[in-house]
PDB file of C-alpha atoms in Angstrom:
ATOM      1  CA  MET A   1       2.639 -31.689   3.875  1.00 46.00           C
ATOM      2  CA  ALA A   2       1.779 -28.088   4.732  1.00 62.00           C
ATOM      3  CA  LEU A   3       5.381 -27.565   5.808  1.00 68.00           C
ATOM      4  CA  PHE A   4       6.564 -27.909   2.198  1.00 80.00           C
ATOM      5  CA  LYS A   5       3.837 -26.004   0.368  1.00 91.00           C
ATOM      6  CA  LYS A   6       4.936 -23.028  -1.712  1.00 93.00           C
ATOM      7  CA  ASP A   7       3.282 -19.984  -3.218  1.00 93.00           C
ATOM      8  CA  VAL A   8       3.132 -19.279  -6.959  1.00 93.00           C
ATOM      9  CA  PHE A   9       6.648 -17.773  -6.849  1.00 92.00           C
ATOM     10  CA  GLY A  10       8.194 -20.750  -5.102  1.00 91.00           C
ATOM     11  CA  ASN A  11       8.373 -19.232  -1.598  1.00 91.00           C
ATOM     12  CA  SER A  12       7.740 -21.544   1.348  1.00 94.00           C
ATOM     13  CA  LEU A  13       4.317 -20.797   2.840  1.00 95.00           C
ATOM     14  CA  PHE A  14       5.525 -21.950   6.246  1.00 94.00           C
ATOM     15  CA  LEU A  15       8.404 -19.456   6.217  1.00 93.00           C
ATOM     16  CA  LYS A  16       6.132 -16.794   4.774  1.00 95.00           C
ATOM     17  CA  LYS A  17       3.570 -17.257   7.555  1.00 95.00           C
ATOM     18  CA  THR A  18       6.307 -17.205  10.209  1.00 95.00           C
ATOM     19  CA  LEU A  19       7.783 -14.038   8.733  1.00 93.00           C
ATOM     20  CA  ILE A  20       4.398 -12.240   8.645  1.00 94.00           C
ATOM     21  CA  ARG A  21       3.731 -13.208  12.257  1.00 95.00           C
ATOM     22  CA  VAL A  22       7.129 -12.024  13.521  1.00 93.00           C
ATOM     23  CA  LEU A  23       7.253  -8.766  11.542  1.00 93.00           C
ATOM     24  CA  GLY A  24       3.603  -8.143  12.356  1.00 94.00           C
ATOM     25  CA  LEU A  25       4.242  -8.438  16.096  1.00 94.00           C
ATOM     26  CA  PHE A  26       7.209  -6.065  15.903  1.00 92.00           C
ATOM     27  CA  SER A  27       5.400  -3.499  13.750  1.00 92.00           C
ATOM     28  CA  HIS A  28       2.024  -3.495  15.504  1.00 94.00           C
ATOM     29  CA  ARG A  29       2.847  -0.675  17.962  1.00 91.00           C
ATOM     30  CA  ARG A  30       3.800   1.572  15.066  1.00 91.00           C
ATOM     31  CA  TYR A  31       0.099   1.753  14.204  1.00 93.00           C
ATOM     32  CA  ARG A  32      -1.434   1.192  17.614  1.00 90.00           C
ATOM     33  CA  GLY A  33       0.879   2.604  20.242  1.00 84.00           C
ATOM     34  CA  PHE A  34       3.493   5.097  19.102  1.00 80.00           C
ATOM     35  CA  ASN A  35       0.857   6.428  16.720  1.00 85.00           C
ATOM     36  CA  GLU A  36      -2.800   5.628  16.185  1.00 88.00           C
ATOM     37  CA  LEU A  37      -4.084   4.343  12.842  1.00 94.00           C
ATOM     38  CA  GLN A  38      -7.635   5.459  12.081  1.00 96.00           C
ATOM     39  CA  ILE A  39      -9.300   3.041   9.666  1.00 97.00           C
ATOM     40  CA  GLU A  40     -12.416   3.510   7.562  1.00 97.00           C
ATOM     41  CA  GLY A  41     -14.116   1.031   5.246  1.00 97.00           C
ATOM     42  CA  SER A  42     -12.391  -2.210   6.288  1.00 97.00           C
ATOM     43  CA  GLU A  43     -15.709  -4.100   6.137  1.00 97.00           C
ATOM     44  CA  ILE A  44     -15.253  -4.028   2.347  1.00 97.00           C
ATOM     45  CA  ILE A  45     -12.303  -6.425   2.706  1.00 98.00           C
ATOM     46  CA  ARG A  46     -14.430  -9.295   3.983  1.00 96.00           C
ATOM     47  CA  ASP A  47     -16.685  -9.282   0.914  1.00 96.00           C
ATOM     48  CA  LEU A  48     -13.892  -9.607  -1.651  1.00 98.00           C
ATOM     49  CA  PRO A  49     -13.156 -12.798  -3.594  1.00 98.00           C
ATOM     50  CA  ASP A  50     -10.001 -14.762  -2.800  1.00 97.00           C
ATOM     51  CA  ASN A  51      -8.187 -13.684  -5.957  1.00 98.00           C
ATOM     52  CA  ASN A  52      -8.013 -11.136  -8.791  1.00 98.00           C
ATOM     53  CA  VAL A  53      -8.284  -8.123  -6.483  1.00 98.00           C
ATOM     54  CA  LEU A  54      -6.030  -5.120  -7.078  1.00 98.00           C
ATOM     55  CA  PHE A  55      -5.538  -2.528  -4.349  1.00 98.00           C
ATOM     56  CA  VAL A  56      -4.343   0.855  -5.607  1.00 98.00           C
ATOM     57  CA  ALA A  57      -3.093   3.489  -3.180  1.00 97.00           C
ATOM     58  CA  ASN A  58      -1.141   6.668  -2.832  1.00 97.00           C
ATOM     59  CA  HIS A  59       2.369   6.138  -1.470  1.00 93.00           C
ATOM     60  CA  GLN A  60       4.110   7.851   1.449  1.00 94.00           C
ATOM     61  CA  THR A  61       6.887   5.494   2.633  1.00 93.00           C
ATOM     62  CA  TYR A  62       8.656   2.494   1.136  1.00 90.00           C
ATOM     63  CA  PHE A  63       7.543  -0.130   3.666  1.00 91.00           C
ATOM     64  CA  ALA A  64       5.236   1.266   6.361  1.00 93.00           C
ATOM     65  CA  ASP A  65       2.308   1.672   3.943  1.00 95.00           C
ATOM     66  CA  VAL A  66       2.288  -2.011   2.938  1.00 95.00           C
ATOM     67  CA  ALA A  67       2.835  -3.218   6.506  1.00 94.00           C
ATOM     68  CA  ALA A  68      -0.181  -1.224   7.686  1.00 96.00           C
ATOM     69  CA  MET A  69      -2.335  -2.650   4.903  1.00 97.00           C
ATOM     70  CA  LEU A  70      -1.361  -6.212   5.813  1.00 96.00           C
ATOM     71  CA  HIS A  71      -2.380  -5.512   9.399  1.00 97.00           C
ATOM     72  CA  VAL A  72      -5.715  -4.006   8.347  1.00 98.00           C
ATOM     73  CA  PHE A  73      -6.534  -6.682   5.761  1.00 98.00           C
ATOM     74  CA  ASN A  74      -5.840  -9.600   8.102  1.00 98.00           C
ATOM     75  CA  ALA A  75      -7.645  -7.918  11.000  1.00 97.00           C
ATOM     76  CA  ALA A  76     -10.703  -7.356   8.780  1.00 97.00           C
ATOM     77  CA  LEU A  77     -10.666 -10.945   7.540  1.00 97.00           C
ATOM     78  CA  SER A  78     -10.665 -12.155  11.155  1.00 96.00           C
ATOM     79  CA  GLY A  79     -13.812 -10.137  11.937  1.00 95.00           C
ATOM     80  CA  ARG A  80     -12.496  -6.818  13.220  1.00 95.00           C
ATOM     81  CA  VAL A  81     -14.135  -3.667  11.892  1.00 94.00           C
ATOM     82  CA  ASP A  82     -11.937  -0.603  11.388  1.00 96.00           C
ATOM     83  CA  ASN A  83      -9.444  -1.614  14.087  1.00 96.00           C
ATOM     84  CA  ILE A  84      -6.324  -3.725  14.586  1.00 96.00           C
ATOM     85  CA  LYS A  85      -6.806  -4.492  18.279  1.00 92.00           C
ATOM     86  CA  ASP A  86      -5.398  -7.784  19.546  1.00 90.00           C
ATOM     87  CA  VAL A  87      -2.785  -9.153  17.160  1.00 93.00           C
ATOM     88  CA  GLY A  88      -4.346 -12.612  17.242  1.00 94.00           C
ATOM     89  CA  TYR A  89      -5.324 -12.069  13.602  1.00 96.00           C
ATOM     90  CA  LEU A  90      -1.655 -12.643  12.704  1.00 95.00           C
ATOM     91  CA  TRP A  91      -1.873 -16.302  13.690  1.00 94.00           C
ATOM     92  CA  GLN A  92      -3.546 -17.314  10.417  1.00 95.00           C
ATOM     93  CA  PRO A  93      -2.720 -14.513   7.947  1.00 96.00           C
ATOM     94  CA  LYS A  94      -3.855 -14.499   4.342  1.00 97.00           C
ATOM     95  CA  LEU A  95      -0.783 -15.752   2.490  1.00 96.00           C
ATOM     96  CA  ASN A  96      -1.747 -14.896  -1.080  1.00 97.00           C
ATOM     97  CA  ILE A  97      -1.355 -11.126  -0.672  1.00 97.00           C
ATOM     98  CA  TYR A  98       1.386  -9.623  -2.816  1.00 96.00           C
ATOM     99  CA  PHE A  99       2.728  -6.101  -3.232  1.00 95.00           C
ATOM    100  CA  VAL A 100       4.481  -4.450  -6.174  1.00 93.00           C
ATOM    101  CA  ALA A 101       7.834  -2.913  -5.259  1.00 88.00           C
ATOM    102  CA  ALA A 102      10.930  -1.626  -7.039  1.00 83.00           C
ATOM    103  CA  LYS A 103      13.592  -4.307  -7.294  1.00 79.00           C
ATOM    104  CA  GLU A 104      16.376  -1.946  -6.239  1.00 76.00           C
ATOM    105  CA  THR A 105      14.405  -0.987  -3.113  1.00 71.00           C
ATOM    106  CA  MET A 106      13.851  -4.586  -2.044  1.00 71.00           C
ATOM    107  CA  ARG A 107      17.555  -5.373  -2.500  1.00 70.00           C
ATOM    108  CA  ALA A 108      18.792  -2.395  -0.492  1.00 65.00           C
ATOM    109  CA  GLY A 109      19.779  -4.107   2.752  1.00 71.00           C
ATOM    110  CA  LEU A 110      19.031  -7.243   4.715  1.00 76.00           C
ATOM    111  CA  LEU A 111      15.684  -6.188   6.171  1.00 73.00           C
ATOM    112  CA  PRO A 112      14.126  -5.284   2.776  1.00 74.00           C
ATOM    113  CA  LYS A 113      15.300  -8.653   1.422  1.00 81.00           C
ATOM    114  CA  ILE A 114      13.605 -10.415   4.336  1.00 81.00           C
ATOM    115  CA  MET A 115      10.440  -8.372   3.860  1.00 79.00           C
ATOM    116  CA  ALA A 116      10.435  -9.184   0.144  1.00 81.00           C
ATOM    117  CA  TYR A 117       9.892 -12.834   1.050  1.00 84.00           C
ATOM    118  CA  GLY A 118       6.597 -11.852   2.608  1.00 85.00           C
ATOM    119  CA  GLY A 119       5.031 -11.186  -0.801  1.00 90.00           C
ATOM    120  CA  SER A 120       7.001  -8.754  -2.929  1.00 89.00           C
ATOM    121  CA  ILE A 121       6.567  -8.692  -6.699  1.00 91.00           C
ATOM    122  CA  SER A 122       9.861  -6.987  -7.447  1.00 84.00           C
ATOM    123  CA  ILE A 123       9.878  -5.070 -10.721  1.00 83.00           C
ATOM    124  CA  GLU A 124      12.433  -2.951 -12.529  1.00 77.00           C
ATOM    125  CA  ARG A 125      11.308   0.661 -12.678  1.00 65.00           C
ATOM    126  CA  THR A 126      11.360   1.975 -16.224  1.00 57.00           C
ATOM    127  CA  TRP A 127      11.419   5.658 -15.268  1.00 46.00           C
ATOM    128  CA  ARG A 128      13.810   5.827 -12.319  1.00 52.00           C
ATOM    129  CA  GLU A 129      17.026   4.057 -11.324  1.00 50.00           C
ATOM    130  CA  LYS A 130      19.536   4.882  -8.575  1.00 50.00           C
ATOM    131  CA  GLY A 131      18.000   8.307  -8.045  1.00 50.00           C
ATOM    132  CA  LYS A 132      18.161   9.309 -11.716  1.00 50.00           C
ATOM    133  CA  ASP A 133      15.516   9.579 -14.417  1.00 50.00           C
ATOM    134  CA  VAL A 134      15.751   6.849 -17.047  1.00 46.00           C
ATOM    135  CA  ASN A 135      13.657   5.598 -19.944  1.00 48.00           C
ATOM    136  CA  LYS A 136      13.713   1.814 -20.131  1.00 52.00           C
ATOM    137  CA  LYS A 137      11.417  -0.712 -21.747  1.00 60.00           C
ATOM    138  CA  VAL A 138       8.941  -2.558 -19.578  1.00 58.00           C
ATOM    139  CA  LYS A 139      10.065  -6.099 -18.807  1.00 65.00           C
ATOM    140  CA  LEU A 140       7.392  -8.535 -19.909  1.00 73.00           C
ATOM    141  CA  SER A 141       8.365 -10.852 -17.064  1.00 74.00           C
ATOM    142  CA  ASP A 142       7.396  -8.132 -14.560  1.00 84.00           C
ATOM    143  CA  VAL A 143       3.938  -7.796 -16.129  1.00 88.00           C
ATOM    144  CA  SER A 144       3.612 -11.573 -16.200  1.00 92.00           C
ATOM    145  CA  ASN A 145       4.474 -11.826 -12.488  1.00 93.00           C
ATOM    146  CA  ILE A 146       1.765  -9.321 -11.565  1.00 95.00           C
ATOM    147  CA  THR A 147      -0.749 -11.302 -13.641  1.00 96.00           C
ATOM    148  CA  THR A 148       0.358 -14.516 -11.903  1.00 97.00           C
ATOM    149  CA  ALA A 149      -0.106 -12.889  -8.503  1.00 97.00           C
ATOM    150  CA  LEU A 150      -3.592 -11.624  -9.408  1.00 98.00           C
ATOM    151  CA  LYS A 151      -4.654 -15.084 -10.534  1.00 97.00           C
ATOM    152  CA  ASP A 152      -3.479 -16.441  -7.191  1.00 97.00           C
ATOM    153  CA  GLY A 153      -4.686 -13.725  -4.825  1.00 98.00           C
ATOM    154  CA  TRP A 154      -4.601 -10.027  -3.981  1.00 98.00           C
ATOM    155  CA  VAL A 155      -2.080  -7.465  -5.205  1.00 98.00           C
ATOM    156  CA  ILE A 156      -1.230  -4.092  -3.674  1.00 97.00           C
ATOM    157  CA  THR A 157       0.260  -1.501  -6.002  1.00 97.00           C
ATOM    158  CA  PHE A 158       1.153   2.162  -5.823  1.00 96.00           C
ATOM    159  CA  PRO A 159       0.424   3.394  -9.366  1.00 95.00           C
ATOM    160  CA  GLN A 160       2.419   6.605  -9.003  1.00 93.00           C
ATOM    161  CA  GLY A 161       5.556   4.571  -8.391  1.00 88.00           C
ATOM    162  CA  THR A 162       6.933   7.179  -5.980  1.00 89.00           C
ATOM    163  CA  THR A 163       6.370   8.557  -2.489  1.00 89.00           C
ATOM    164  CA  THR A 164       6.197  12.116  -3.870  1.00 90.00           C
ATOM    165  CA  PRO A 165       2.543  13.286  -3.825  1.00 92.00           C
ATOM    166  CA  PHE A 166       0.601  14.267  -6.947  1.00 91.00           C
ATOM    167  CA  LYS A 167       3.012  12.645  -9.354  1.00 92.00           C
ATOM    168  CA  PRO A 168       1.467  11.129 -12.537  1.00 92.00           C
ATOM    169  CA  ILE A 169      -0.114   7.693 -12.519  1.00 93.00           C
ATOM    170  CA  ARG A 170       1.971   5.113 -14.398  1.00 91.00           C
ATOM    171  CA  ARG A 171       0.051   3.928 -17.432  1.00 92.00           C
ATOM    172  CA  GLY A 172       1.227   0.369 -16.865  1.00 92.00           C
ATOM    173  CA  THR A 173      -1.290   0.026 -14.041  1.00 95.00           C
ATOM    174  CA  ALA A 174      -4.134   0.866 -16.420  1.00 96.00           C
ATOM    175  CA  HIS A 175      -2.871  -1.728 -18.916  1.00 95.00           C
ATOM    176  CA  ILE A 176      -2.780  -4.362 -16.160  1.00 96.00           C
ATOM    177  CA  ILE A 177      -6.349  -3.484 -15.191  1.00 97.00           C
ATOM    178  CA  ARG A 178      -7.591  -3.770 -18.768  1.00 96.00           C
ATOM    179  CA  GLN A 179      -5.765  -7.062 -19.273  1.00 95.00           C
ATOM    180  CA  ASN A 180      -6.764  -8.839 -16.034  1.00 97.00           C
ATOM    181  CA  LYS A 181     -10.113  -7.170 -15.240  1.00 98.00           C
ATOM    182  CA  PRO A 182      -9.615  -7.314 -11.466  1.00 98.00           C
ATOM    183  CA  ILE A 183     -11.789  -5.793  -8.784  1.00 98.00           C
ATOM    184  CA  VAL A 184      -9.978  -2.512  -8.100  1.00 98.00           C
ATOM    185  CA  ILE A 185     -10.097  -1.187  -4.533  1.00 98.00           C
ATOM    186  CA  PRO A 186      -8.711   2.340  -3.943  1.00 98.00           C
ATOM    187  CA  ILE A 187      -7.000   3.152  -0.649  1.00 98.00           C
ATOM    188  CA  VAL A 188      -6.078   6.627   0.563  1.00 97.00           C
ATOM    189  CA  ILE A 189      -3.507   6.914   3.350  1.00 96.00           C
ATOM    190  CA  ASP A 190      -2.225   9.907   5.266  1.00 95.00           C
ATOM    191  CA  GLY A 191       0.088  10.625   8.196  1.00 93.00           C
ATOM    192  CA  PHE A 192       2.723   8.039   7.309  1.00 94.00           C
ATOM    193  CA  ARG A 193       5.082  10.617   5.837  1.00 92.00           C
ATOM    194  CA  ARG A 194       5.023  12.488   9.141  1.00 92.00           C
ATOM    195  CA  SER A 195       5.214   9.369  11.309  1.00 92.00           C
ATOM    196  CA  PHE A 196       8.115   7.576   9.678  1.00 93.00           C
ATOM    197  CA  ASP A 197      11.310   8.192   7.766  1.00 91.00           C
ATOM    198  CA  LYS A 198      11.148   7.861   3.980  1.00 89.00           C
ATOM    199  CA  LYS A 199      11.817   4.118   4.084  1.00 86.00           C
ATOM    200  CA  GLY A 200       9.145   3.621   6.700  1.00 86.00           C
ATOM    201  CA  LEU A 201      11.471   1.662   8.982  1.00 86.00           C
ATOM    202  CA  LEU A 202      12.081   4.247  11.721  1.00 89.00           C
ATOM    203  CA  VAL A 203       9.500   6.112  13.790  1.00 90.00           C
ATOM    204  CA  LYS A 204      10.251   9.775  13.130  1.00 88.00           C
ATOM    205  CA  LYS A 205       7.571  11.347  15.308  1.00 89.00           C
ATOM    206  CA  ARG A 206       5.015  10.122  17.803  1.00 88.00           C
ATOM    207  CA  GLY A 207       1.484  11.303  18.377  1.00 85.00           C
ATOM    208  CA  ILE A 208       0.668  11.559  14.682  1.00 87.00           C
ATOM    209  CA  LEU A 209      -2.790  10.710  13.393  1.00 87.00           C
ATOM    210  CA  GLN A 210      -2.413   8.115  10.650  1.00 93.00           C
ATOM    211  CA  SER A 211      -5.398   7.338   8.486  1.00 96.00           C
ATOM    212  CA  MET A 212      -6.385   4.664   5.983  1.00 97.00           C
ATOM    213  CA  VAL A 213      -9.603   4.936   3.983  1.00 98.00           C
ATOM    214  CA  ILE A 214     -10.622   1.840   2.023  1.00 98.00           C
ATOM    215  CA  LYS A 215     -13.071   2.772  -0.726  1.00 98.00           C
ATOM    216  CA  LYS A 216     -15.652   0.766  -2.610  1.00 97.00           C
ATOM    217  CA  PRO A 217     -14.613  -1.019  -5.837  1.00 98.00           C
ATOM    218  CA  MET A 218     -14.020   1.304  -8.753  1.00 98.00           C
ATOM    219  CA  ASP A 219     -16.488   1.456 -11.621  1.00 97.00           C
ATOM    220  CA  ILE A 220     -14.398   0.488 -14.638  1.00 97.00           C
ATOM    221  CA  ASP A 221     -15.602  -0.531 -18.098  1.00 97.00           C
ATOM    222  CA  TYR A 222     -12.828  -2.983 -18.963  1.00 96.00           C
ATOM    223  CA  GLU A 223     -13.837  -3.198 -22.602  1.00 94.00           C
ATOM    224  CA  ASN A 224     -14.516   0.443 -23.430  1.00 96.00           C
ATOM    225  CA  ASP A 225     -12.560   2.615 -20.984  1.00 97.00           C
ATOM    226  CA  SER A 226      -9.319   3.782 -22.569  1.00 96.00           C
ATOM    227  CA  VAL A 227      -5.992   3.694 -20.763  1.00 96.00           C
ATOM    228  CA  ASP A 228      -6.196   7.460 -20.318  1.00 96.00           C
ATOM    229  CA  THR A 229      -9.700   7.197 -18.859  1.00 97.00           C
ATOM    230  CA  ILE A 230      -8.618   4.550 -16.367  1.00 97.00           C
ATOM    231  CA  VAL A 231      -5.572   6.630 -15.416  1.00 97.00           C
ATOM    232  CA  GLU A 232      -7.786   9.615 -14.690  1.00 97.00           C
ATOM    233  CA  LYS A 233     -10.196   7.484 -12.664  1.00 97.00           C
ATOM    234  CA  LEU A 234      -7.264   6.191 -10.633  1.00 98.00           C
ATOM    235  CA  GLN A 235      -6.047   9.716  -9.961  1.00 97.00           C
ATOM    236  CA  TYR A 236      -9.386  10.741  -8.509  1.00 96.00           C
ATOM    237  CA  ALA A 237      -9.872   7.440  -6.644  1.00 97.00           C
ATOM    238  CA  ILE A 238      -6.621   7.731  -4.678  1.00 97.00           C
ATOM    239  CA  GLU A 239      -7.053  11.527  -4.420  1.00 95.00           C
ATOM    240  CA  GLN A 240      -3.972  12.389  -6.437  1.00 95.00           C
ATOM    241  CA  HIS A 241      -5.522  14.215  -9.367  1.00 92.00           C
ATOM    242  CA  PRO A 242      -3.730  17.543 -10.105  1.00 89.00           C
ATOM    243  CA  SER A 243      -6.976  19.475  -9.674  1.00 89.00           C
ATOM    244  CA  LEU A 244      -7.037  18.491  -5.998  1.00 87.00           C
ATOM    245  CA  LEU A 245      -3.730  20.289  -5.452  1.00 80.00           C
ATOM    246  CA  LYS A 246      -5.141  23.709  -6.242  1.00 67.00           C
ATOM    247  CA  VAL A 247      -5.314  26.060  -3.236  1.00 53.00           C
ATOM    248  CA  ALA A 248      -6.911  29.514  -3.338  1.00 43.00           C
ATOM    249  CA  LYS A 249      -4.289  31.285  -1.230  1.00 48.00           C
ATOM    250  CA  VAL A 250      -1.022  30.317   0.403  1.00 44.00           C
ATOM    251  CA  GLU A 251      -2.162  31.693   3.752  1.00 52.00           C
ATOM    252  CA  ASP A 252      -5.339  29.588   3.573  1.00 55.00           C
ATOM    253  CA  TYR A 253      -3.229  26.503   2.971  1.00 47.00           C
ATOM    254  CA  HIS A 254      -1.028  27.177   5.995  1.00 51.00           C
ATOM    255  CA  LYS A 255      -4.089  27.854   8.143  1.00 59.00           C
ATOM    256  CA  SER A 256      -5.774  24.564   7.160  1.00 58.00           C
ATOM    257  CA  GLU A 257      -2.503  22.655   7.663  1.00 53.00           C
ATOM    258  CA  LYS A 258      -2.099  24.139  11.146  1.00 57.00           C
ATOM    259  CA  GLU A 259      -5.632  23.143  12.103  1.00 62.00           C
ATOM    260  CA  LEU A 260      -5.098  19.629  10.758  1.00 56.00           C
ATOM    261  CA  ASN A 261      -1.864  19.238  12.721  1.00 53.00           C
ATOM    262  CA  LYS A 262      -3.733  20.095  15.913  1.00 58.00           C
ATOM    263  CA  LYS A 263      -6.117  17.212  15.236  1.00 53.00           C
ATOM    264  CA  ARG A 264      -3.167  14.898  14.660  1.00 47.00           C
ATOM    265  CA  GLU A 265      -1.813  15.619  18.110  1.00 49.00           C
ATOM    266  CA  PHE A 266      -4.786  14.017  19.856  1.00 44.00           C
ATOM    267  CA  TRP A 267      -2.762  10.910  20.678  1.00 41.00           C
ATOM    268  CA  ASP A 268      -0.611  12.149  23.555  1.00 39.00           C
ATOM    269  CA  MET A 269       2.310   9.850  24.128  1.00 38.00           C
ATOM    270  CA  TYR A 270       4.366  12.251  26.237  1.00 34.00           C
TER     271      TYR A 270
END
């Protein structure tokens, strides 16, 4: 019976679908109401295979980024192009979408634990723990779980492993790409850091232009590209390469930021 079916990690698909529907309904206005999410490239989603797809993105909040992607992915699969109008797409969501998240983040409170059931691949961070820098060995079970998820469906990961912009790409993502040879889809998001608190649970400011650009699959030579080469390609793909941070003058930066903020205020909620 469908009621008793489970995903590859033993989670009830019935409960998972119910959870995605409920959380999706509650979160929808955060991207189409309080603020407006501008989407580009969602037609790419419909042409992807059912499994072995890895989405790589820059990271701005703990939870709002993933929630927005789930809205956009399911809307695209139901025939919508670059919009999330009419939440009817939540009725039959794609259930084999998973997202990589730090184990300590997904255990920090009741709501994160509930959200984790929706598709979290919880891993132990090897470089950061309880707000302090650490240096731990990678758990093979974490790598194995990501591989399991890719074999079953789609995986969303944030290869920088932090919401701080222009931080280095974690080499583990490149190893996973070389090992599993997935289709790699880069996503660039913006505006979430200004819209929400760091966790992405509370709306911090209204009238902010949020954007999500879904790019074409990356060109990766799985056999010959080195880990370092893949890391660099990832940096450029999600627009987090250090060279993109260079600004000619401080005053020019402030001027461009001021002009951009004016554009973000187009959605007048007051």
